[in-house]
Coordinates of C-alpha atoms in Angstrom, one line a residue:
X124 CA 70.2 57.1 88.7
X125 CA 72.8 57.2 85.9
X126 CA 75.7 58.6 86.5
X127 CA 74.8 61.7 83.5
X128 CA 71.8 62.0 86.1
X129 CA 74.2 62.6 88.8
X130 CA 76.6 65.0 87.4
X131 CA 73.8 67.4 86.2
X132 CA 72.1 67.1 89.9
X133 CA 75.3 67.4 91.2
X134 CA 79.0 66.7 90.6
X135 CA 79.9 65.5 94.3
X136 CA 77.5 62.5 93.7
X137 CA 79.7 60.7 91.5
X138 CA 81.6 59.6 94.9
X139 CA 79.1 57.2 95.7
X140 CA 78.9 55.8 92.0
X141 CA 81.1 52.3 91.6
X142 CA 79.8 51.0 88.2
X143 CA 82.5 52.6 86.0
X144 CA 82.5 49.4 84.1
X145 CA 79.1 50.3 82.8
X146 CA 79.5 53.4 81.4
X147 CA 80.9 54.2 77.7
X148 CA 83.6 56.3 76.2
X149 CA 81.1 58.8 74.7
X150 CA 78.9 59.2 78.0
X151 CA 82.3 59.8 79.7
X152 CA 83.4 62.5 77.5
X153 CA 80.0 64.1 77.9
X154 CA 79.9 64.4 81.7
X155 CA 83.4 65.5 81.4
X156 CA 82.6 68.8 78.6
X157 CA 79.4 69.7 81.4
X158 CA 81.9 69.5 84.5
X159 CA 85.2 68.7 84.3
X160 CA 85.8 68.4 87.8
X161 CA 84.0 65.0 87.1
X162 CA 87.8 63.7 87.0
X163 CA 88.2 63.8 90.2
X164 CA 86.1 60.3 90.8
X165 CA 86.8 58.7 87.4
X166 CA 88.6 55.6 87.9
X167 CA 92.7 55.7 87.8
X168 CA 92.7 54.6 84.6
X169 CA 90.6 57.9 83.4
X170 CA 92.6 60.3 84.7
X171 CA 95.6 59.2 82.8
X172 CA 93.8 59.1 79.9
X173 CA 94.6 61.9 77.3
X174 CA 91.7 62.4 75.8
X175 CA 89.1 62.7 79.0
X176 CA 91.5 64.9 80.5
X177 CA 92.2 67.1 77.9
X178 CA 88.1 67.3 77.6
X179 CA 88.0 67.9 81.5
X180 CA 90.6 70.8 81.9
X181 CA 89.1 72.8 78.8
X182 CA 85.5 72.6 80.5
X183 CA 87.3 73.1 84.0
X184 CA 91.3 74.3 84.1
X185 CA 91.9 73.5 87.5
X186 CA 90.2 70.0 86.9
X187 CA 94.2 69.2 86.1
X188 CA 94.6 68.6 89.9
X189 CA 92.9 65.3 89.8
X190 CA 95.2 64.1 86.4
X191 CA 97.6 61.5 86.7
X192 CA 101.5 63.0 87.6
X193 CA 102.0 61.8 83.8
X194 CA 99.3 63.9 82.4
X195 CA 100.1 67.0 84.8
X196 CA 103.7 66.5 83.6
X197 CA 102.1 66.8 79.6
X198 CA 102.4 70.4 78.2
X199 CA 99.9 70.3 75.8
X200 CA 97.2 69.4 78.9
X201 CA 98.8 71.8 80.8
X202 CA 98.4 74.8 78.1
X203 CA 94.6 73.4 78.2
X204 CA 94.5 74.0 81.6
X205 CA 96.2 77.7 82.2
X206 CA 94.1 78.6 78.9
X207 CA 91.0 77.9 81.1
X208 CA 92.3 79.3 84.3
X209 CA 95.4 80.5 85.0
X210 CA 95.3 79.4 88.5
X211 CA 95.6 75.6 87.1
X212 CA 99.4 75.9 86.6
X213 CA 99.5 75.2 90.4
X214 CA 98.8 72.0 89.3
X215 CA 101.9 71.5 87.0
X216 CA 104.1 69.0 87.9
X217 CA 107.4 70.5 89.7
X218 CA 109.2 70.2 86.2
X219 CA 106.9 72.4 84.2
X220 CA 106.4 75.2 87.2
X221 CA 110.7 75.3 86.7
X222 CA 110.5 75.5 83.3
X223 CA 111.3 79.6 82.9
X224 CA 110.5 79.5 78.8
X225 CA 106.9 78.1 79.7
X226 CA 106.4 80.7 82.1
X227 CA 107.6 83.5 79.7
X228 CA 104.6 82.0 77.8
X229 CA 102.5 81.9 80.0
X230 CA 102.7 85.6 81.9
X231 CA 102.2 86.9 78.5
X232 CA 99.1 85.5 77.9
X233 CA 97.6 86.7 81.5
X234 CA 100.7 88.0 84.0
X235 CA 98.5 87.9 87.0
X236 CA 100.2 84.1 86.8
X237 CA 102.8 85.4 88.3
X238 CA 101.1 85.0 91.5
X239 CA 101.4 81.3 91.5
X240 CA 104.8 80.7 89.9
X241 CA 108.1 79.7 92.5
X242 CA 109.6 82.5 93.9
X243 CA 112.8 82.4 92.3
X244 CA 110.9 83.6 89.3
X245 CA 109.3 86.5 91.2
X246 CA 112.5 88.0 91.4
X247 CA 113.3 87.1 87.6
X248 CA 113.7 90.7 86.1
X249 CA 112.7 89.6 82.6
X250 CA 109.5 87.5 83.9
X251 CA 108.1 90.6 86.3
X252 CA 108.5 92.7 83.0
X253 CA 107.1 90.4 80.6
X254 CA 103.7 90.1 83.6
X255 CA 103.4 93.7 84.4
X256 CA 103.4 94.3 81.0
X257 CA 100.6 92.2 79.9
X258 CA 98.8 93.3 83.5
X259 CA 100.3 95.8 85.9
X260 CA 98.1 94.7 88.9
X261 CA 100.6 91.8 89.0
X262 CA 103.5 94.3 90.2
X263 CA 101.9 93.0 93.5
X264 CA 102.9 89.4 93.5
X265 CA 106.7 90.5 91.9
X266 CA 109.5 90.5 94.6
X267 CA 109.7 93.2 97.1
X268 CA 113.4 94.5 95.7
X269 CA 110.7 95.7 92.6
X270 CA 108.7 97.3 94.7
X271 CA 111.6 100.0 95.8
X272 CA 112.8 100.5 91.5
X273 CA 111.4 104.1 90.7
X274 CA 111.8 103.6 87.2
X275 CA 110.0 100.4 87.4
X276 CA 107.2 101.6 89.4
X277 CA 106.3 105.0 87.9
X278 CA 105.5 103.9 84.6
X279 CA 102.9 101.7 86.1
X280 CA 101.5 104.4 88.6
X281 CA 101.4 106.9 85.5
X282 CA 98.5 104.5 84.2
X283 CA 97.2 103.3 86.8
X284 CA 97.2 105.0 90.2
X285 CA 96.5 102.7 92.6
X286 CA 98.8 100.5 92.0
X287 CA 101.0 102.9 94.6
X288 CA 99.6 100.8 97.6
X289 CA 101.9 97.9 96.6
X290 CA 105.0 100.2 96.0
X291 CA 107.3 100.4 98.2
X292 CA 107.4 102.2 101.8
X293 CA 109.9 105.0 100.1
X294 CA 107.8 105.6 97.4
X295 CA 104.9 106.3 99.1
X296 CA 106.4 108.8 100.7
X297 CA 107.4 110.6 97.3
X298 CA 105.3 113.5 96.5
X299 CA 106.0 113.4 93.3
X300 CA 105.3 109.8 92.9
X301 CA 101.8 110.7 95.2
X302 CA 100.8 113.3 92.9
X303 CA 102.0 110.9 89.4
X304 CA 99.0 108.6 91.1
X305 CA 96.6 111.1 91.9
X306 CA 95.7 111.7 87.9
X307 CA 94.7 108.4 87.3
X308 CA 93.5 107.6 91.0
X309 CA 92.4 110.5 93.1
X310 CA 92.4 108.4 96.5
X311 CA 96.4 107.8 96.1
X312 CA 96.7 109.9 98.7
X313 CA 95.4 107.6 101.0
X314 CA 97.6 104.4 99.9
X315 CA 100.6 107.1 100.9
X316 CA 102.5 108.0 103.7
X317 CA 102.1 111.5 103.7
X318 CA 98.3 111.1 104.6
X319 CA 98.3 113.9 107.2
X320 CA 100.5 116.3 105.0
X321 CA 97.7 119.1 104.2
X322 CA 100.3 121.0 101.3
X323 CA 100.0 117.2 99.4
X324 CA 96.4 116.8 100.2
X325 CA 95.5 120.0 98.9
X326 CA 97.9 119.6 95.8
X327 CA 95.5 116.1 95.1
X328 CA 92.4 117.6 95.9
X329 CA 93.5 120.4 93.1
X330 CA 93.8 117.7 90.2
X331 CA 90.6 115.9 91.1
X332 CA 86.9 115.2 90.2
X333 CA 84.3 115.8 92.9
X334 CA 83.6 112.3 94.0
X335 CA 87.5 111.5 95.0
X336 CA 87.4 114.4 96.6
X337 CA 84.5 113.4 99.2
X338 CA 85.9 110.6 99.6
X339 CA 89.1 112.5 100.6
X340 CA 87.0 114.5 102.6
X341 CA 85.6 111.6 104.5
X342 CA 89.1 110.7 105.6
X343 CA 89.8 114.0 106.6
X344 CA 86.8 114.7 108.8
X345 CA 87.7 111.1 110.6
X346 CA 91.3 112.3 111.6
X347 CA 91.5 114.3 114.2
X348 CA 94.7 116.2 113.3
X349 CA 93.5 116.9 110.3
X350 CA 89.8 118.5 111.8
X351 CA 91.1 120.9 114.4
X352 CA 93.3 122.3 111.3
X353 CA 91.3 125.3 110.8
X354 CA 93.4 126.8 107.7
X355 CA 93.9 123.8 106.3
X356 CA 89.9 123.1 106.6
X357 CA 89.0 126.6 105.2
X358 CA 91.8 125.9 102.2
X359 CA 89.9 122.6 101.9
X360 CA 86.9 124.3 101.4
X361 CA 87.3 125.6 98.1
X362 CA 87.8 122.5 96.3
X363 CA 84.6 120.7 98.6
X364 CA 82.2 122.6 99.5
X365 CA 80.9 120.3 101.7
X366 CA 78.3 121.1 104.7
X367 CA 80.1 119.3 107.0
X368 CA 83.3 121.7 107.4
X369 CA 80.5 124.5 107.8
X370 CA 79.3 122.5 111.1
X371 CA 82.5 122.3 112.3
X372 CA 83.2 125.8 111.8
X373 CA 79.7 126.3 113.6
X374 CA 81.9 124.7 116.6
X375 CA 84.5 126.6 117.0
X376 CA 85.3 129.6 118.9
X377 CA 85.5 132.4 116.4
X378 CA 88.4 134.0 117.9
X379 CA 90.0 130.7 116.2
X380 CA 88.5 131.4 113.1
X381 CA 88.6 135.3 112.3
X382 CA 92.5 134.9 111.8
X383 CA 91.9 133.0 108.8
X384 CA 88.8 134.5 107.5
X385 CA 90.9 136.4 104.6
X386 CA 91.3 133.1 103.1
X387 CA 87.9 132.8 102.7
X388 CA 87.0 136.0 100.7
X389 CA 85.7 135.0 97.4
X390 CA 82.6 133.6 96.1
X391 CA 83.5 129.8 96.6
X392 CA 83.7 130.1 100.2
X393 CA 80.7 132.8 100.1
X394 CA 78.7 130.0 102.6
X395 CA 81.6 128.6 104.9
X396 CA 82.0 132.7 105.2
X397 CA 78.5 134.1 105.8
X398 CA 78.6 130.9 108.6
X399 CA 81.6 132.7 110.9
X400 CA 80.0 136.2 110.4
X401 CA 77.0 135.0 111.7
X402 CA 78.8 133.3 114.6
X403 CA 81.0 136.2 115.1
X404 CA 77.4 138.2 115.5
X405 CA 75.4 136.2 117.5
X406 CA 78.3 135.6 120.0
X407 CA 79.4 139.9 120.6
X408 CA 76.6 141.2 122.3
X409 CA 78.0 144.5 121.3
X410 CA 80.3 144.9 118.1
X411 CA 82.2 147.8 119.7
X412 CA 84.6 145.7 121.3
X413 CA 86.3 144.9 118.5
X414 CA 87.3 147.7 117.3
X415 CA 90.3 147.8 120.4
X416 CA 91.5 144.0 119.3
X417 CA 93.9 142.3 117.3
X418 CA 90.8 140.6 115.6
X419 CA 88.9 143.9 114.5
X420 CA 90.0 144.1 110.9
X421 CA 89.1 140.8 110.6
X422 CA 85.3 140.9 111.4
X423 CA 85.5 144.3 109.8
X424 CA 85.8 142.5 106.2
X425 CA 83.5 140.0 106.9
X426 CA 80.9 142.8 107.5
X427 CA 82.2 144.8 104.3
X428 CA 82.2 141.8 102.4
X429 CA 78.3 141.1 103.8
X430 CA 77.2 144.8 103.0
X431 CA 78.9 144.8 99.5
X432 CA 77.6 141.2 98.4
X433 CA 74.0 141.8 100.1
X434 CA 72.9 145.5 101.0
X435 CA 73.0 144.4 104.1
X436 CA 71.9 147.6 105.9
X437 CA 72.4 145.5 109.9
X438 CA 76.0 145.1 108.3
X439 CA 76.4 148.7 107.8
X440 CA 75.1 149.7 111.0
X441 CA 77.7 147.1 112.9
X442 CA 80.1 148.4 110.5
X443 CA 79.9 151.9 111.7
X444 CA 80.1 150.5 115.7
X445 CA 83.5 148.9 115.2
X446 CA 84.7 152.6 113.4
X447 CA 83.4 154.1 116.3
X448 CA 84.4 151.9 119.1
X449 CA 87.8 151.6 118.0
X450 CA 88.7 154.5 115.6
X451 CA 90.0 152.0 113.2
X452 CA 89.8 154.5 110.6
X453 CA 86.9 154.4 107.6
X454 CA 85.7 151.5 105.1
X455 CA 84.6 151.9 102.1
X456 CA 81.4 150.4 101.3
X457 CA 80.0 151.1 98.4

């Protein structure tokens, strides 16, 4: 089999080929433009040749691992190389991965190389500007003192949100910061470290579209403290109408629920509401005995508010037992 033969069935065959001697210039180059990583069982001589390796790292960038120190030491091959992949700059010789000018160049042209240079340039003020710049996802692989600069980090944050999970342990505590990420990514929230504040999550859940705010839901539902907040759940509710706070509200006791029911009176919550009156009916044999508790007024509105919304003439009649159990003076209900 010729050794084109081998590099089209597969590259890793070329191991077991020994004839170099046999095979021209011009096949060379052409097994070298269909995989450059070819180099890597070319004869010595090859891979300090200019010309096959500067065909081999534009078909394959990080091909420049199997040059000869010389050629890996050449910045014309190497700008071949990045050009292809950035991640071939890993295969620089030490002298070109020190040289701060060529990386200027190079994080301009894609700053996610940032990742791969020394880290005595990560914390290089003018290099993590020039990268972030050109890419702010590399704000990742910058130095951790960057990570903690509030001027730094909110510009990025401002277009794109997520980018808080690699900001600082500070930052992600700032609800302003939180809130700056939230417009552009609605699940900043939950790269924070105010997660189980319910004031913030409300505030996000306020700015965003319905799909981030499932997913907030989802995280919610799967924290405890958060579920057995009943206000916070109700308050929830009228940004995500979602059926599953209505079965957990089916759960709960509904003395643990009437406190709150004002907050539920308007035509968002009209469901997660009709769902505690019902409770509150099927679980009071006899309405009367409301009308001597704390919790009377309470299941007095959600009645009113049944009877006004649906003619509900069973609401009326409970309506009028509560009055006359406990004299709590007359609705009206018009």
């Amino acid at each position: 089999m010729s050794v084109k033969e081998l590099t089209e069935r597969n590259v890793m065959l070329l191991q077991k080929f020994t004839d170099w001697n046999t095979v021209s210039i011009e096949t060379m180059k052409e097994l070298l433009e269909f995989n450059g990583y070819a180099l890597e069982f070319l004869p010595n001589s090859f891979q300090d040749d200019e010309s096959l390796v500067s065909i081999a790292v534009k078909s394959r960038g990080l091909s420049l691992k199997y040059a000869s120190e010389r050629l890996r030491n050449n910045p014309t091959i190497v700008d071949l190389a990045v050009s292809q992949n950035y991640y071939s700059f890993e295969y620089a010789s030490r002298e070109l991965k020190n040289d701060k000018m060529k990386i200027l160049e190079y994080v301009e042209r894609n700053g996610l190389l940032l990742e791969i240079v020394p880290g005595i340039f990560k914390e290089d003020l003018q290099i993590v500007q020039m990268a972030i710049a050109q890419n702010p996802l590399s704000i990742q692989f910058a130095s951790e003192k960057f990570k903690y600069g509030k001027n730094l980090i909110t510009p990025l944050i401002e277009k794109k949100g997520e980018l808080l999970k690699f900001a600082s342990n500070s930052l992600q505590s700032d609800s302003n910061i939180i809130l700056t990420a939230t417009k552009t990514f609605g699940l900043a929230i939950l790269y924070s470290f105010k997660k189980l504040d319910t004031e913030l999550i409300l505030d996000c859940v306020k700015i965003n579209k319905l799909y981030e705010n499932k997913q907030i839901l989802n995280y919610v539902l799967e924290t405890e403290q958060l579920r057995e907040d009943v206000q916070f759940l109700f308050q929830l509710y009228q940004y995500v109408r979602d059926g599953r706070i209505e079965e957990i509200v089916e759960k709960l006791p509904v003395k643990s629920l009437l406190p709150h029911t004002p907050l539920t009176h308007n035509f968002k919550c009209r469901d997660l509401y009709w769902t505690i009156l019902y409770k509150a009916k099927k679980e009071s044999s006899e309405l009367e005995k409301y009308g001597s508790t704390s919790i009377s007024k309470s299941v007095m509105r959600l009645l009113i508010y049944d009877y006004v919304y649906s003619k509900d003439n069973q609401s009326k009649a409970d309506i009028e037992l509560i009055q006359k159990g406990g004299q709590i003076g007359k609705y009206t209900y018009m």
